[in-house]
Amino acid sequence: MKTVSMSGSARQNVGKKDTKALRREGNVPCVLYGGSEEQIKFACPEKDFTALLFTPDTHYVKINIDGKEHNAILQDIQYHPVSDRVLHADFLRIFDDKAITVSIPVKTTGTAPGVLQGGKLNVKMRKVKVCGLPNDIPQIVEVNISKLGIGQSVKVADIELPNAKIMEVASSVVVTVKATRNVVAAATEETAE
């Protein structure tokens, strides 16, 4: 999976007054937790979040806090309700020998015959939760739609990932080809004749 690098500095003081001062300077208060180490409160420049947030991809994050590197994933983020600026971010440490659960984007491959016949491709799940070791989690979950006719679908149970497991309900529909009004109208005309 892709990695984004961020650098931050440890926060000595925590509280509303210090947090507001950090945000005025263009920084985002953050917390890094997980593992046997204690949590680290730090601040990162808000511009460092651009590569992490404004993309459909999921990234690992390499955080440099005062010269020490930590591998993590973005666990939670809070936005300002009006301006949509990042207010706070939580990062979870990752280790090569411990499984993690991450949301991975779904990408369709191939051309569905049902779409060529006038149906509409409907992607019901844009992301799926995947559990596995950090090195085994794929960048994207590929769904082959080259055998889907009108009214057919691909469910979570139909997708296989090597060394990782999809943590969604097995009967959930990921992609389906729906019949459009034109296809339904053409079918009723054929049966009427």
PDB file of N, CA and C in Angstrom, residues 50-105:
ATOM      1  N   THR A  50      -3.179  17.066   3.133  1.00  0.00           N
ATOM      2  CA  THR A  50      -3.743  17.101   1.786  1.00  0.00           C
ATOM      3  C   THR A  50      -3.550  15.785   1.051  1.00  0.00           C
ATOM      4  N   ALA A  51      -2.332  15.265   1.046  1.00  0.00           N
ATOM      5  CA  ALA A  51      -2.046  14.010   0.329  1.00  0.00           C
ATOM      6  C   ALA A  51      -2.745  12.815   0.958  1.00  0.00           C
ATOM      7  N   LEU A  52      -3.096  12.922   2.216  1.00  0.00           N
ATOM      8  CA  LEU A  52      -3.721  11.818   2.944  1.00  0.00           C
ATOM      9  C   LEU A  52      -5.237  11.809   2.793  1.00  0.00           C
ATOM     10  N   LEU A  53      -5.848  12.997   2.766  1.00  0.00           N
ATOM     11  CA  LEU A  53      -7.303  13.089   2.802  1.00  0.00           C
ATOM     12  C   LEU A  53      -7.971  13.229   1.445  1.00  0.00           C
ATOM     13  N   PHE A  54      -7.376  13.989   0.540  1.00  0.00           N
ATOM     14  CA  PHE A  54      -8.051  14.301  -0.716  1.00  0.00           C
ATOM     15  C   PHE A  54      -7.690  13.305  -1.807  1.00  0.00           C
ATOM     16  N   THR A  55      -7.929  12.045  -1.521  1.00  0.00           N
ATOM     17  CA  THR A  55      -7.680  10.949  -2.443  1.00  0.00           C
ATOM     18  C   THR A  55      -8.607   9.789  -2.069  1.00  0.00           C
ATOM     19  N   PRO A  56      -9.037   8.999  -3.030  1.00  0.00           N
ATOM     20  CA  PRO A  56      -9.867   7.842  -2.676  1.00  0.00           C
ATOM     21  C   PRO A  56      -9.057   6.687  -2.104  1.00  0.00           C
ATOM     22  N   ASP A  57      -7.726   6.739  -2.266  1.00  0.00           N
ATOM     23  CA  ASP A  57      -6.861   5.646  -1.813  1.00  0.00           C
ATOM     24  C   ASP A  57      -6.673   5.663  -0.299  1.00  0.00           C
ATOM     25  N   THR A  58      -6.308   4.513   0.224  1.00  0.00           N
ATOM     26  CA  THR A  58      -5.959   4.376   1.628  1.00  0.00           C
ATOM     27  C   THR A  58      -4.434   4.340   1.718  1.00  0.00           C
ATOM     28  N   HIS A  59      -3.889   5.035   2.696  1.00  0.00           N
ATOM     29  CA  HIS A  59      -2.434   5.133   2.821  1.00  0.00           C
ATOM     30  C   HIS A  59      -1.969   4.730   4.213  1.00  0.00           C
ATOM     31  N   TYR A  60      -0.746   4.196   4.261  1.00  0.00           N
ATOM     32  CA  TYR A  60      -0.040   4.101   5.512  1.00  0.00           C
ATOM     33  C   TYR A  60       0.622   5.453   5.722  1.00  0.00           C
ATOM     34  N   VAL A  61       0.895   5.796   6.980  1.00  0.00           N
ATOM     35  CA  VAL A  61       1.495   7.082   7.289  1.00  0.00           C
ATOM     36  C   VAL A  61       2.796   6.844   8.042  1.00  0.00           C
ATOM     37  N   LYS A  62       3.860   7.454   7.553  1.00  0.00           N
ATOM     38  CA  LYS A  62       5.152   7.405   8.241  1.00  0.00           C
ATOM     39  C   LYS A  62       5.298   8.767   8.917  1.00  0.00           C
ATOM     40  N   ILE A  63       5.155   8.779  10.249  1.00  0.00           N
ATOM     41  CA  ILE A  63       5.176  10.027  11.005  1.00  0.00           C
ATOM     42  C   ILE A  63       6.530  10.206  11.678  1.00  0.00           C
ATOM     43  N   ASN A  64       7.142  11.343  11.427  1.00  0.00           N
ATOM     44  CA  ASN A  64       8.405  11.690  12.059  1.00  0.00           C
ATOM     45  C   ASN A  64       8.106  12.710  13.153  1.00  0.00           C
ATOM     46  N   ILE A  65       8.213  12.282  14.413  1.00  0.00           N
ATOM     47  CA  ILE A  65       7.949  13.168  15.545  1.00  0.00           C
ATOM     48  C   ILE A  65       9.265  13.431  16.251  1.00  0.00           C
ATOM     49  N   ASP A  66       9.748  14.632  16.108  1.00  0.00           N
ATOM     50  CA  ASP A  66      11.014  15.047  16.729  1.00  0.00           C
ATOM     51  C   ASP A  66      12.151  14.056  16.459  1.00  0.00           C
ATOM     52  N   GLY A  67      12.267  13.596  15.194  1.00  0.00           N
ATOM     53  CA  GLY A  67      13.368  12.727  14.798  1.00  0.00           C
ATOM     54  C   GLY A  67      13.110  11.243  14.927  1.00  0.00           C
ATOM     55  N   LYS A  68      12.020  10.827  15.574  1.00  0.00           N
ATOM     56  CA  LYS A  68      11.708   9.405  15.723  1.00  0.00           C
ATOM     57  C   LYS A  68      10.569   9.040  14.769  1.00  0.00           C
ATOM     58  N   GLU A  69      10.755   7.958  13.984  1.00  0.00           N
ATOM     59  CA  GLU A  69       9.759   7.557  12.995  1.00  0.00           C
ATOM     60  C   GLU A  69       8.786   6.524  13.574  1.00  0.00           C
ATOM     61  N   HIS A  70       7.512   6.691  13.182  1.00  0.00           N
ATOM     62  CA  HIS A  70       6.446   5.764  13.599  1.00  0.00           C
ATOM     63  C   HIS A  70       5.632   5.402  12.363  1.00  0.00           C
ATOM     64  N   ASN A  71       5.287   4.120  12.225  1.00  0.00           N
ATOM     65  CA  ASN A  71       4.384   3.677  11.158  1.00  0.00           C
ATOM     66  C   ASN A  71       2.980   3.643  11.725  1.00  0.00           C
ATOM     67  N   ALA A  72       2.026   4.202  10.971  1.00  0.00           N
ATOM     68  CA  ALA A  72       0.663   4.308  11.488  1.00  0.00           C
ATOM     69  C   ALA A  72      -0.343   4.344  10.341  1.00  0.00           C
ATOM     70  N   ILE A  73      -1.620   4.309  10.727  1.00  0.00           N
ATOM     71  CA  ILE A  73      -2.720   4.576   9.797  1.00  0.00           C
ATOM     72  C   ILE A  73      -3.608   5.625  10.446  1.00  0.00           C
ATOM     73  N   LEU A  74      -4.311   6.368   9.619  1.00  0.00           N
ATOM     74  CA  LEU A  74      -5.250   7.371  10.123  1.00  0.00           C
ATOM     75  C   LEU A  74      -6.469   6.632  10.663  1.00  0.00           C
ATOM     76  N   GLN A  75      -6.736   6.776  11.944  1.00  0.00           N
ATOM     77  CA  GLN A  75      -7.831   6.056  12.587  1.00  0.00           C
ATOM     78  C   GLN A  75      -9.107   6.897  12.606  1.00  0.00           C
ATOM     79  N   ASP A  76      -8.976   8.189  12.941  1.00  0.00           N
ATOM     80  CA  ASP A  76     -10.156   9.051  13.047  1.00  0.00           C
ATOM     81  C   ASP A  76      -9.727  10.480  12.778  1.00  0.00           C
ATOM     82  N   ILE A  77     -10.667  11.253  12.239  1.00  0.00           N
ATOM     83  CA  ILE A  77     -10.371  12.667  11.959  1.00  0.00           C
ATOM     84  C   ILE A  77     -11.617  13.482  12.243  1.00  0.00           C
ATOM     85  N   GLN A  78     -11.418  14.673  12.774  1.00  0.00           N
ATOM     86  CA  GLN A  78     -12.540  15.564  13.072  1.00  0.00           C
ATOM     87  C   GLN A  78     -12.388  16.831  12.250  1.00  0.00           C
ATOM     88  N   TYR A  79     -13.517  17.289  11.663  1.00  0.00           N
ATOM     89  CA  TYR A  79     -13.528  18.491  10.831  1.00  0.00           C
ATOM     90  C   TYR A  79     -14.352  19.581  11.503  1.00  0.00           C
ATOM     91  N   HIS A  80     -14.045  20.829  11.158  1.00  0.00           N
ATOM     92  CA  HIS A  80     -14.850  21.957  11.611  1.00  0.00           C
ATOM     93  C   HIS A  80     -16.184  21.874  10.873  1.00  0.00           C
ATOM     94  N   PRO A  81     -17.326  22.061  11.559  1.00  0.00           N
ATOM     95  CA  PRO A  81     -18.623  21.873  10.909  1.00  0.00           C
ATOM     96  C   PRO A  81     -18.934  22.892   9.807  1.00  0.00           C
ATOM     97  N   VAL A  82     -18.309  24.058   9.823  1.00  0.00           N
ATOM     98  CA  VAL A  82     -18.607  25.076   8.823  1.00  0.00           C
ATOM     99  C   VAL A  82     -17.507  25.163   7.764  1.00  0.00           C
ATOM    100  N   SER A  83     -16.264  25.293   8.209  1.00  0.00           N
ATOM    101  CA  SER A  83     -15.159  25.519   7.265  1.00  0.00           C
ATOM    102  C   SER A  83     -14.544  24.234   6.719  1.00  0.00           C
ATOM    103  N   ASP A  84     -14.860  23.081   7.296  1.00  0.00           N
ATOM    104  CA  ASP A  84     -14.294  21.779   6.905  1.00  0.00           C
ATOM    105  C   ASP A  84     -12.784  21.693   7.101  1.00  0.00           C
ATOM    106  N   ARG A  85     -12.222  22.555   7.913  1.00  0.00           N
ATOM    107  CA  ARG A  85     -10.797  22.447   8.246  1.00  0.00           C
ATOM    108  C   ARG A  85     -10.609  21.273   9.206  1.00  0.00           C
ATOM    109  N   VAL A  86      -9.436  20.667   9.148  1.00  0.00           N
ATOM    110  CA  VAL A  86      -9.137  19.541  10.034  1.00  0.00           C
ATOM    111  C   VAL A  86      -8.904  20.085  11.443  1.00  0.00           C
ATOM    112  N   LEU A  87      -9.668  19.569  12.413  1.00  0.00           N
ATOM    113  CA  LEU A  87      -9.541  20.014  13.802  1.00  0.00           C
ATOM    114  C   LEU A  87      -8.633  19.095  14.619  1.00  0.00           C
ATOM    115  N   HIS A  88      -8.726  17.793  14.364  1.00  0.00           N
ATOM    116  CA  HIS A  88      -7.983  16.832  15.189  1.00  0.00           C
ATOM    117  C   HIS A  88      -7.855  15.523  14.424  1.00  0.00           C
ATOM    118  N   ALA A  89      -6.754  14.805  14.632  1.00  0.00           N
ATOM    119  CA  ALA A  89      -6.544  13.515  13.975  1.00  0.00           C
ATOM    120  C   ALA A  89      -5.994  12.503  14.962  1.00  0.00           C
ATOM    121  N   ASP A  90      -6.480  11.271  14.848  1.00  0.00           N
ATOM    122  CA  ASP A  90      -5.989  10.155  15.653  1.00  0.00           C
ATOM    123  C   ASP A  90      -5.291   9.174  14.721  1.00  0.00           C
ATOM    124  N   PHE A  91      -4.090   8.760  15.083  1.00  0.00           N
ATOM    125  CA  PHE A  91      -3.330   7.783  14.316  1.00  0.00           C
ATOM    126  C   PHE A  91      -3.126   6.539  15.168  1.00  0.00           C
ATOM    127  N   LEU A  92      -3.175   5.378  14.523  1.00  0.00           N
ATOM    128  CA  LEU A  92      -2.971   4.096  15.194  1.00  0.00           C
ATOM    129  C   LEU A  92      -1.655   3.494  14.708  1.00  0.00           C
ATOM    130  N   ARG A  93      -0.763   3.151  15.653  1.00  0.00           N
ATOM    131  CA  ARG A  93       0.507   2.515  15.292  1.00  0.00           C
ATOM    132  C   ARG A  93       0.242   1.168  14.638  1.00  0.00           C
ATOM    133  N   ILE A  94       1.037   0.838  13.651  1.00  0.00           N
ATOM    134  CA  ILE A  94       0.927  -0.486  13.032  1.00  0.00           C
ATOM    135  C   ILE A  94       2.252  -1.213  13.181  1.00  0.00           C
ATOM    136  N   PHE A  95       2.140  -2.527  13.282  1.00  0.00           N
ATOM    137  CA  PHE A  95       3.303  -3.392  13.425  1.00  0.00           C
ATOM    138  C   PHE A  95       3.203  -4.490  12.380  1.00  0.00           C
ATOM    139  N   ASP A  96       4.335  -4.941  11.864  1.00  0.00           N
ATOM    140  CA  ASP A  96       4.353  -5.952  10.800  1.00  0.00           C
ATOM    141  C   ASP A  96       3.730  -7.277  11.218  1.00  0.00           C
ATOM    142  N   ASP A  97       3.715  -7.577  12.534  1.00  0.00           N
ATOM    143  CA  ASP A  97       3.208  -8.877  12.989  1.00  0.00           C
ATOM    144  C   ASP A  97       1.814  -8.804  13.615  1.00  0.00           C
ATOM    145  N   LYS A  98       1.150  -7.638  13.548  1.00  0.00           N
ATOM    146  CA  LYS A  98      -0.194  -7.511  14.117  1.00  0.00           C
ATOM    147  C   LYS A  98      -1.188  -7.122  13.022  1.00  0.00           C
ATOM    148  N   ALA A  99      -2.312  -7.839  12.980  1.00  0.00           N
ATOM    149  CA  ALA A  99      -3.337  -7.574  11.967  1.00  0.00           C
ATOM    150  C   ALA A  99      -4.033  -6.246  12.242  1.00  0.00           C
ATOM    151  N   ILE A 100      -4.412  -5.573  11.159  1.00  0.00           N
ATOM    152  CA  ILE A 100      -5.163  -4.319  11.257  1.00  0.00           C
ATOM    153  C   ILE A 100      -6.385  -4.407  10.346  1.00  0.00           C
ATOM    154  N   THR A 101      -7.360  -3.560  10.589  1.00  0.00           N
ATOM    155  CA  THR A 101      -8.547  -3.478   9.748  1.00  0.00           C
ATOM    156  C   THR A 101      -8.582  -2.091   9.118  1.00  0.00           C
ATOM    157  N   VAL A 102      -8.660  -2.068   7.780  1.00  0.00           N
ATOM    158  CA  VAL A 102      -8.639  -0.803   7.044  1.00  0.00           C
ATOM    159  C   VAL A 102      -9.709  -0.834   5.962  1.00  0.00           C
ATOM    160  N   SER A 103     -10.247   0.335   5.608  1.00  0.00           N
ATOM    161  CA  SER A 103     -11.181   0.439   4.487  1.00  0.00           C
ATOM    162  C   SER A 103     -10.392   0.628   3.205  1.00  0.00           C
ATOM    163  N   ILE A 104     -10.622  -0.267   2.241  1.00  0.00           N
ATOM    164  CA  ILE A 104      -9.894  -0.265   0.970  1.00  0.00           C
ATOM    165  C   ILE A 104     -10.882   0.040  -0.161  1.00  0.00           C
ATOM    166  N   PRO A 105     -10.491   0.898  -1.131  1.00  0.00           N
ATOM    167  CA  PRO A 105     -11.398   1.201  -2.245  1.00  0.00           C
ATOM    168  C   PRO A 105     -11.637   0.001  -3.161  1.00  0.00           C
TER     169      PRO A 105
END
